[in-house]
JSON list of C-alpha atoms in Angstrom, two decimals:
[
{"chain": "A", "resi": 1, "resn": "UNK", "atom": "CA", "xyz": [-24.53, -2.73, -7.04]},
{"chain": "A", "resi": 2, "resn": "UNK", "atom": "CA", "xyz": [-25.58, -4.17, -10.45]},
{"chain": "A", "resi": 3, "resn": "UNK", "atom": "CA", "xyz": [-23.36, -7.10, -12.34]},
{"chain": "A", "resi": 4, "resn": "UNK", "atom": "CA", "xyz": [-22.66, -4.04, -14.75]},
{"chain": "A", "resi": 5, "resn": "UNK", "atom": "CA", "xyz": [-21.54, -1.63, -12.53]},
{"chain": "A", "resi": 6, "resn": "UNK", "atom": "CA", "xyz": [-19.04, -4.07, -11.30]},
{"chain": "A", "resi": 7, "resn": "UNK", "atom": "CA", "xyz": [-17.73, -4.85, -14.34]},
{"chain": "A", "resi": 8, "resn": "UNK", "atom": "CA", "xyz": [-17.31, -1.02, -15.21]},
{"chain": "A", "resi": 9, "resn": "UNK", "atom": "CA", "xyz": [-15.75, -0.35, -12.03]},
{"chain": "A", "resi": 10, "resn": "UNK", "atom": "CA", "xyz": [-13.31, -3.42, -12.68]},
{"chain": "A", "resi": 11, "resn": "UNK", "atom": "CA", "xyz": [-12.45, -1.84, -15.87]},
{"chain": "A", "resi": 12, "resn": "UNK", "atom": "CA", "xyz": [-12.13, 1.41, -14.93]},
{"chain": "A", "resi": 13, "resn": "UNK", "atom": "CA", "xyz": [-9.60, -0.55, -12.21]},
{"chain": "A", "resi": 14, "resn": "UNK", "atom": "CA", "xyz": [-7.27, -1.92, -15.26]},
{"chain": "A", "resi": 15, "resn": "UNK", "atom": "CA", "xyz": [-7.48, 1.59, -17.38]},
{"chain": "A", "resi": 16, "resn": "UNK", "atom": "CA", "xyz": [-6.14, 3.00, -14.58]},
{"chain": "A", "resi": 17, "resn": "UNK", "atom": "CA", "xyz": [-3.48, 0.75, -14.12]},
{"chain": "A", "resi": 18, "resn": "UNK", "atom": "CA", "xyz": [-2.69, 0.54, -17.74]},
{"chain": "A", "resi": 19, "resn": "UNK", "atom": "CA", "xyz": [-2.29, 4.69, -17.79]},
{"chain": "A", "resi": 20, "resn": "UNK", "atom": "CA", "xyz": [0.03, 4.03, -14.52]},
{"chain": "A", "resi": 21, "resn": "UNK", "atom": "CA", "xyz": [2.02, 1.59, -16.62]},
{"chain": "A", "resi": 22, "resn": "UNK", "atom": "CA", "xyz": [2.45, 4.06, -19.58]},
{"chain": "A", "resi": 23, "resn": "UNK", "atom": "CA", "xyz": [3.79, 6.64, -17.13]},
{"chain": "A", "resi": 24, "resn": "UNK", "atom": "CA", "xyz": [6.06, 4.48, -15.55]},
{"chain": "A", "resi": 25, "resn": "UNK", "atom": "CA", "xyz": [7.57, 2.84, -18.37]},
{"chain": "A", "resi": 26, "resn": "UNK", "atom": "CA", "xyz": [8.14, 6.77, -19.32]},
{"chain": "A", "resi": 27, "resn": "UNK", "atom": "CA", "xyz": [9.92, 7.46, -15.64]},
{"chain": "A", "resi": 28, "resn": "UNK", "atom": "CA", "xyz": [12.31, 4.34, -16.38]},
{"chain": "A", "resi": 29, "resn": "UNK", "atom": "CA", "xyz": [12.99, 5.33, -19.64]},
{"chain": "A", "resi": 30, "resn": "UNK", "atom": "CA", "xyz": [14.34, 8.74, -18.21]},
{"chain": "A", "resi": 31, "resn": "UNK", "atom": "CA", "xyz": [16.26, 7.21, -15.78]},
{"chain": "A", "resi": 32, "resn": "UNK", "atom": "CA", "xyz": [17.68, 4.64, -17.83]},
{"chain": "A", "resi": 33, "resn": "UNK", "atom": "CA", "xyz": [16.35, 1.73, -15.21]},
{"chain": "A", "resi": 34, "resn": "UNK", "atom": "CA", "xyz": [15.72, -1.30, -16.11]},
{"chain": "A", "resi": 35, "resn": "UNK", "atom": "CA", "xyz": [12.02, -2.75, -14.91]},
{"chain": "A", "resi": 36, "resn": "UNK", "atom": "CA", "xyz": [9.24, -4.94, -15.73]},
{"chain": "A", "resi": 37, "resn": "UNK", "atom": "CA", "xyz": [5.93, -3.54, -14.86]},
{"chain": "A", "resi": 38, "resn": "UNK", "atom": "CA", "xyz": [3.15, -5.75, -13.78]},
{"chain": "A", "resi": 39, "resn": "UNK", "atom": "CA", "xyz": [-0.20, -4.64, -13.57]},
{"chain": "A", "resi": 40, "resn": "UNK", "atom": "CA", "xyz": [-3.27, -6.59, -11.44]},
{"chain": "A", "resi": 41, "resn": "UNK", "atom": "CA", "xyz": [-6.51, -5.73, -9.55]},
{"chain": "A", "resi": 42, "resn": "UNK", "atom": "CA", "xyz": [-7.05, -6.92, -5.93]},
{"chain": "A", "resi": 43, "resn": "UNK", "atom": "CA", "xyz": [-10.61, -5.67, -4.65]},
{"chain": "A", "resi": 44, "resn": "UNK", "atom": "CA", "xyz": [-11.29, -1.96, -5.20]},
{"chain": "A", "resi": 45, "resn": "UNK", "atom": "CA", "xyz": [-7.59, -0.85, -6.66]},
{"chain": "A", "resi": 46, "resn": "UNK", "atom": "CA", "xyz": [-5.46, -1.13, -9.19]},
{"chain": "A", "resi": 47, "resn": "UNK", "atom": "CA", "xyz": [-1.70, -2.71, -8.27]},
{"chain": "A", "resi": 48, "resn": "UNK", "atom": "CA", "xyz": [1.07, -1.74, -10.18]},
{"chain": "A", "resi": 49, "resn": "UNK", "atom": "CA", "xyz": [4.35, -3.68, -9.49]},
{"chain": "A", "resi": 50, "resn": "UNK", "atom": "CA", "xyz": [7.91, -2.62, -11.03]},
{"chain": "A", "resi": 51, "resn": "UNK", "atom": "CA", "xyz": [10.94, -5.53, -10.38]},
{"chain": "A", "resi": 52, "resn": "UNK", "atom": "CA", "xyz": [14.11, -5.49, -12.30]},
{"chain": "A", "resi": 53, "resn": "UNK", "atom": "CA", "xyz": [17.34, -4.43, -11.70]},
{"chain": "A", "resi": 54, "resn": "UNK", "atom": "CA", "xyz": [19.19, -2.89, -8.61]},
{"chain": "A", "resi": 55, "resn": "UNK", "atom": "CA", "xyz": [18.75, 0.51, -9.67]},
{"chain": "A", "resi": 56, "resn": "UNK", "atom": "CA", "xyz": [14.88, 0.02, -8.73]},
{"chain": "A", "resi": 57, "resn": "UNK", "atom": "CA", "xyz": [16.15, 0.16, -5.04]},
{"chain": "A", "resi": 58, "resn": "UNK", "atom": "CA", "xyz": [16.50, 4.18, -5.82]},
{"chain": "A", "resi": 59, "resn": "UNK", "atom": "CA", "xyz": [13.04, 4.38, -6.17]},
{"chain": "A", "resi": 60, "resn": "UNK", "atom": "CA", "xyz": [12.51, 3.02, -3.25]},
{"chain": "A", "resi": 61, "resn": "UNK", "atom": "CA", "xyz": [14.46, 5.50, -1.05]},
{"chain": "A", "resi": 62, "resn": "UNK", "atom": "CA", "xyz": [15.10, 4.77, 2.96]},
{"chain": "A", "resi": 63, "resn": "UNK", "atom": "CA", "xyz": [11.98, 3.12, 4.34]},
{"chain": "A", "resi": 64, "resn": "UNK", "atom": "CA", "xyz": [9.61, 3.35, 1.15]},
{"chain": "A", "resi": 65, "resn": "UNK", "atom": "CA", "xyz": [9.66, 7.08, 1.50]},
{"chain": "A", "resi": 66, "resn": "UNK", "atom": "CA", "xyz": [10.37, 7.43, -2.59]},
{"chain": "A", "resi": 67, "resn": "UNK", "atom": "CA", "xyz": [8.06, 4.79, -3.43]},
{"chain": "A", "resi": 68, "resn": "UNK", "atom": "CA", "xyz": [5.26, 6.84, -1.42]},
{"chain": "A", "resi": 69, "resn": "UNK", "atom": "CA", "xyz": [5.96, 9.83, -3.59]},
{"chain": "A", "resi": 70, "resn": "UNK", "atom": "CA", "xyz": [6.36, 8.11, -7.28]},
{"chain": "A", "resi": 71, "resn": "UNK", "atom": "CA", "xyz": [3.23, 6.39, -6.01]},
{"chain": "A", "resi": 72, "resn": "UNK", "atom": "CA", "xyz": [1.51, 9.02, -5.56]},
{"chain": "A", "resi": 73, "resn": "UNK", "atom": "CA", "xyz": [3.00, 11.09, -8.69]},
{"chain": "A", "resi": 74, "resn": "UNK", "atom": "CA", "xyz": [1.80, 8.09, -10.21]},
{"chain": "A", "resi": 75, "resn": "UNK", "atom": "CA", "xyz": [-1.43, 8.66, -9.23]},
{"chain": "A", "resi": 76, "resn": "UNK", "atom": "CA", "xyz": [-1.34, 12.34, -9.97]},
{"chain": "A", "resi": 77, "resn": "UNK", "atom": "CA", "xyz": [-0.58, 11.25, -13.71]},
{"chain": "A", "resi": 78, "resn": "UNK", "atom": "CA", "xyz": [-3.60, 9.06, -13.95]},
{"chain": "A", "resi": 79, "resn": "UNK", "atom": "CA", "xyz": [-5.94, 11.34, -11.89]},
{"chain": "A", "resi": 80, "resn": "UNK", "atom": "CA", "xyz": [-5.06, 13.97, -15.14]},
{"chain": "A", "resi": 81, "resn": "UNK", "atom": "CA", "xyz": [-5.56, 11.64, -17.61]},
{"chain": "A", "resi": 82, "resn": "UNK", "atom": "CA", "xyz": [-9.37, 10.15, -16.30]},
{"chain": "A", "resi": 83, "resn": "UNK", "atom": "CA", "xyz": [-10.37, 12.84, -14.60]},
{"chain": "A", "resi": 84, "resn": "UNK", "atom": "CA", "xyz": [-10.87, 10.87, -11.05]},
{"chain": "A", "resi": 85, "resn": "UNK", "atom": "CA", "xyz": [-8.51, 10.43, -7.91]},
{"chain": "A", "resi": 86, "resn": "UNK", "atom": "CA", "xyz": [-6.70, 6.90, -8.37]},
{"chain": "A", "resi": 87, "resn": "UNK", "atom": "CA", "xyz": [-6.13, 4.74, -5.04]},
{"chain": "A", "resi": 88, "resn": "UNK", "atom": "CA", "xyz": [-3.71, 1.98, -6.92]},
{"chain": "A", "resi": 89, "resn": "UNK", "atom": "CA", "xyz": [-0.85, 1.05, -5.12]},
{"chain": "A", "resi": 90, "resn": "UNK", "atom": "CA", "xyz": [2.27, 0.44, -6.34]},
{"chain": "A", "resi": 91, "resn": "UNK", "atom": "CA", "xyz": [4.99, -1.94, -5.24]},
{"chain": "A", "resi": 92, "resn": "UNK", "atom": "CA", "xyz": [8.61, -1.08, -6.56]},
{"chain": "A", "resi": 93, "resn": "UNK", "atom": "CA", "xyz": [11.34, -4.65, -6.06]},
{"chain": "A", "resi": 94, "resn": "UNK", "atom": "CA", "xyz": [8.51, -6.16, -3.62]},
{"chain": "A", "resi": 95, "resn": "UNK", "atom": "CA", "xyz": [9.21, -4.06, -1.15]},
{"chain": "A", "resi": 96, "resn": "UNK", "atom": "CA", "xyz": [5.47, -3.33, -0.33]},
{"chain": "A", "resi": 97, "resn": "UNK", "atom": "CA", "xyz": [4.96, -7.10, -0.33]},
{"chain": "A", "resi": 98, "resn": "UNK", "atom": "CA", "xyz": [7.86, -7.74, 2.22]},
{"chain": "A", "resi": 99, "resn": "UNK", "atom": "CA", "xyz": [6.78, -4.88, 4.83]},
{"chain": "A", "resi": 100, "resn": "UNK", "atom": "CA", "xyz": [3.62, -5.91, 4.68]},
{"chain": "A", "resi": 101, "resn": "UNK", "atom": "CA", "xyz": [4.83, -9.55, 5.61]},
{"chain": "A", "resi": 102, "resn": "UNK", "atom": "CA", "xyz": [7.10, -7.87, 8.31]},
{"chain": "A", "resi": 103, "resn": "UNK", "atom": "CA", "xyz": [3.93, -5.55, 9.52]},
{"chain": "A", "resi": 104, "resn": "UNK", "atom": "CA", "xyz": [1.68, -8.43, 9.74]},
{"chain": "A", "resi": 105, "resn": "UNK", "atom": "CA", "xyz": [3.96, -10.84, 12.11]},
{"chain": "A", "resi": 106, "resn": "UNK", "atom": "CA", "xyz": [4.20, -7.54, 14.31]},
{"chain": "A", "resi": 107, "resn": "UNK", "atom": "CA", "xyz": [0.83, -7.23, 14.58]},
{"chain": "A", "resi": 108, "resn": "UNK", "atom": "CA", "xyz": [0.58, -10.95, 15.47]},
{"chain": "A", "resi": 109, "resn": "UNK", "atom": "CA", "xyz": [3.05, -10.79, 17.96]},
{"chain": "A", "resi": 110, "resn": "UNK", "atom": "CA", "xyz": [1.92, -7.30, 19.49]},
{"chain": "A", "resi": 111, "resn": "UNK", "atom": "CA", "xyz": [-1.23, -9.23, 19.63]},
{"chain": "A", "resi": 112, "resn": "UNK", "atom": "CA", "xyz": [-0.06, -12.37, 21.50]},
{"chain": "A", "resi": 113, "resn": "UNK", "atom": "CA", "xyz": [1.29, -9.89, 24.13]},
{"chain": "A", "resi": 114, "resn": "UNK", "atom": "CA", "xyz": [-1.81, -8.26, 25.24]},
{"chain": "A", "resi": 115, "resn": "UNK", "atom": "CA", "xyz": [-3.35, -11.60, 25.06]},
{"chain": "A", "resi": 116, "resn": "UNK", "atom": "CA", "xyz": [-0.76, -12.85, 27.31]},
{"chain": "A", "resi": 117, "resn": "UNK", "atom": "CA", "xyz": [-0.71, -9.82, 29.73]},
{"chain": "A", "resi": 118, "resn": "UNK", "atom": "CA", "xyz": [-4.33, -8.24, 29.10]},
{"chain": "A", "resi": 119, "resn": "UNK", "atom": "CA", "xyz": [-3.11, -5.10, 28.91]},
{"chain": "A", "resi": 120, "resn": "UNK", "atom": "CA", "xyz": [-3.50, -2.93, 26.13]},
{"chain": "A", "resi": 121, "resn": "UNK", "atom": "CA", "xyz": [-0.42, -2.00, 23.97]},
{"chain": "A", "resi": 122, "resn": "UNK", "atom": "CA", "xyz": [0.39, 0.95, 21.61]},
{"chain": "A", "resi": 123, "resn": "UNK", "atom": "CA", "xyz": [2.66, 0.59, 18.77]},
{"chain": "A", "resi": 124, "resn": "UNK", "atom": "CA", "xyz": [5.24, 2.95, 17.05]},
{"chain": "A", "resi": 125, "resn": "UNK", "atom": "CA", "xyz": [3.92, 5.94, 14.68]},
{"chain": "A", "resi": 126, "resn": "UNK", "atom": "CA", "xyz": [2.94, 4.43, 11.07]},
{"chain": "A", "resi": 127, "resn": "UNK", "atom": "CA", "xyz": [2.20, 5.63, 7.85]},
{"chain": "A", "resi": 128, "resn": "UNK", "atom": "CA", "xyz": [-1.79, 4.62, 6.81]},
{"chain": "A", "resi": 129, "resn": "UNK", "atom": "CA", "xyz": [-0.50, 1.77, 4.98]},
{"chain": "A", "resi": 130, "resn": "UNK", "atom": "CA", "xyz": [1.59, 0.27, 7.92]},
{"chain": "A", "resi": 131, "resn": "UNK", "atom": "CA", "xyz": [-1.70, 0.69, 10.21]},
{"chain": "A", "resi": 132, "resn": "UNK", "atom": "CA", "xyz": [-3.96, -1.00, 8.02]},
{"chain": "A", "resi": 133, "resn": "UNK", "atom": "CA", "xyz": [-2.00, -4.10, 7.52]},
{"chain": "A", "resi": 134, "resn": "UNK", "atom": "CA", "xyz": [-1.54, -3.72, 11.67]},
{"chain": "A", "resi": 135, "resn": "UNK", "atom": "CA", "xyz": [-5.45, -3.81, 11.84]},
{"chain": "A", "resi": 136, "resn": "UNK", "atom": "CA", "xyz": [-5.96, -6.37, 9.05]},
{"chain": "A", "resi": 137, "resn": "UNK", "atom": "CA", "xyz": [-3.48, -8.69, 11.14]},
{"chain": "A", "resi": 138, "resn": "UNK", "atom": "CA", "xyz": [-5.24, -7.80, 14.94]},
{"chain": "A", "resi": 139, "resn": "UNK", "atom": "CA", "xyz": [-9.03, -8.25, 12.98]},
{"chain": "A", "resi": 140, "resn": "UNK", "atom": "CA", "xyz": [-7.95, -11.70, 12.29]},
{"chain": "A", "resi": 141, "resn": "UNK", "atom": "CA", "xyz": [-6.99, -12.96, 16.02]},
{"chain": "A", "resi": 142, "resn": "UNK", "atom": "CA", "xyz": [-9.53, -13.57, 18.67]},
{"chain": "A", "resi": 143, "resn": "UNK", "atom": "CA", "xyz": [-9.72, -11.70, 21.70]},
{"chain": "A", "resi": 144, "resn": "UNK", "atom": "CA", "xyz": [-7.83, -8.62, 20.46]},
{"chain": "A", "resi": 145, "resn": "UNK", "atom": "CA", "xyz": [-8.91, -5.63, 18.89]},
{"chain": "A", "resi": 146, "resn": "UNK", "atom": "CA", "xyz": [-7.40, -2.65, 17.58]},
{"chain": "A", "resi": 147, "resn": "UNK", "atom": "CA", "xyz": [-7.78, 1.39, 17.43]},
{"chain": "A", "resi": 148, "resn": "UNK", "atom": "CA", "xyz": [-5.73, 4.30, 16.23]},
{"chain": "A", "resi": 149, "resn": "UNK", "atom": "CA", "xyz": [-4.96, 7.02, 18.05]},
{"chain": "A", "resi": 150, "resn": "UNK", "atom": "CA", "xyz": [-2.87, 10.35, 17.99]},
{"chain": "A", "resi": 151, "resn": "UNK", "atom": "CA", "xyz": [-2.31, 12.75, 14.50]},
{"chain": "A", "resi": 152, "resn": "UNK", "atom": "CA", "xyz": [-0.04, 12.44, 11.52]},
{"chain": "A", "resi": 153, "resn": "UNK", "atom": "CA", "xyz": [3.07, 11.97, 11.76]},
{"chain": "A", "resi": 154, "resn": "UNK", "atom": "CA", "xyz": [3.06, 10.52, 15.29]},
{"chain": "A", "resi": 155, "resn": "UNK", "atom": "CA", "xyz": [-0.49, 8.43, 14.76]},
{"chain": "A", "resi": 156, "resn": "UNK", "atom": "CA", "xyz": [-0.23, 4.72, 16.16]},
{"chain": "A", "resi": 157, "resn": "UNK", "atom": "CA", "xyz": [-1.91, 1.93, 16.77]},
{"chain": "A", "resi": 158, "resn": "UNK", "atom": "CA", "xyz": [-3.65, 0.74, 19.75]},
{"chain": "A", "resi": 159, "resn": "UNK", "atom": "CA", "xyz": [-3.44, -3.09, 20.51]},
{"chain": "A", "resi": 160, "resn": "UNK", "atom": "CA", "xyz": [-7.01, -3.93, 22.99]},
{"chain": "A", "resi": 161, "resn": "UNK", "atom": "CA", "xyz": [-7.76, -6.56, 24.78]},
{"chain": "A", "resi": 162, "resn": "UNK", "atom": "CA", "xyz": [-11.17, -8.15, 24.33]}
]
């Protein structure tokens, strides 16, 4: 991939962020919430966080599961205004950031287990977010590796030994 097409893709990245941002500064305005939206790039999506006042916890519903759908409203509204599916992710009162914490020490720990016993482990059914940070965590620890197994809703990961 050419220096240019980087650079394009980059700024296609923040455009779609930017739309994100319009549309949810319109959503908080109809709620009459209070947020500040912060908009960044990590890698090949757009991040769109929204912190401010208690009221924010609303949009975060009972484990994320309103925060998956504005997210992906969200990403219905930009998706109509360029044209192209969006993959940004959005973070609502860093709740993102502090599962992904929590997800990561599981996987570490899940991970010390079958190092400890050798045998393999399976986890609880997760959403495709909580199984990537699972296997992000397991890819980073030697003599462990991880799979996924089983179909929405109930798909889990697999904790291997080496």
């Amino acid at each position: 991939m050419s220096k240019k097409n980087i650079e394009v893709s980059e700024e296609r990245l923040v455009e779609e962020g930017e739309v994100a941002g319009d549309y949810l500064e319109q959503l908080l305005d109809i709620l009459d919430f209070d947020g500040d939206i912060d908009l960044d790039v990590e890698g090949d999506r757009a991040i769109v966080s929204i912190d401010g006042s208690e009221d924010l916890d609303r949009l975060v519903g009972s484990d994320g599961a309103v925060l998956d759908a504005v997210q992906e409203l969200t990403r219905l509204a930009v998706q109509q205004e360029l044209g192209e599916r969006s993959r940004l992710m959005l973070d609502i009162s860093g709740w993102r950031a502090a599962k992904r914490e929590a997800l990561t020490e599981a996987g570490r720990v899940a991970a010390q287990r079958v190092l400890e016993s050798g045998e393999s482990e399976e986890l609880e059914p997760m959403t495709p977010f909580e199984r990537k940070v699972i296997h992000d965590a397991i890819a980073e620890i030697e003599g462990v590796s991880s799979d996924s197994t089983g179909v929405e809703p109930n798909r889990r990961v697999v904790v291997l030994p080496d």
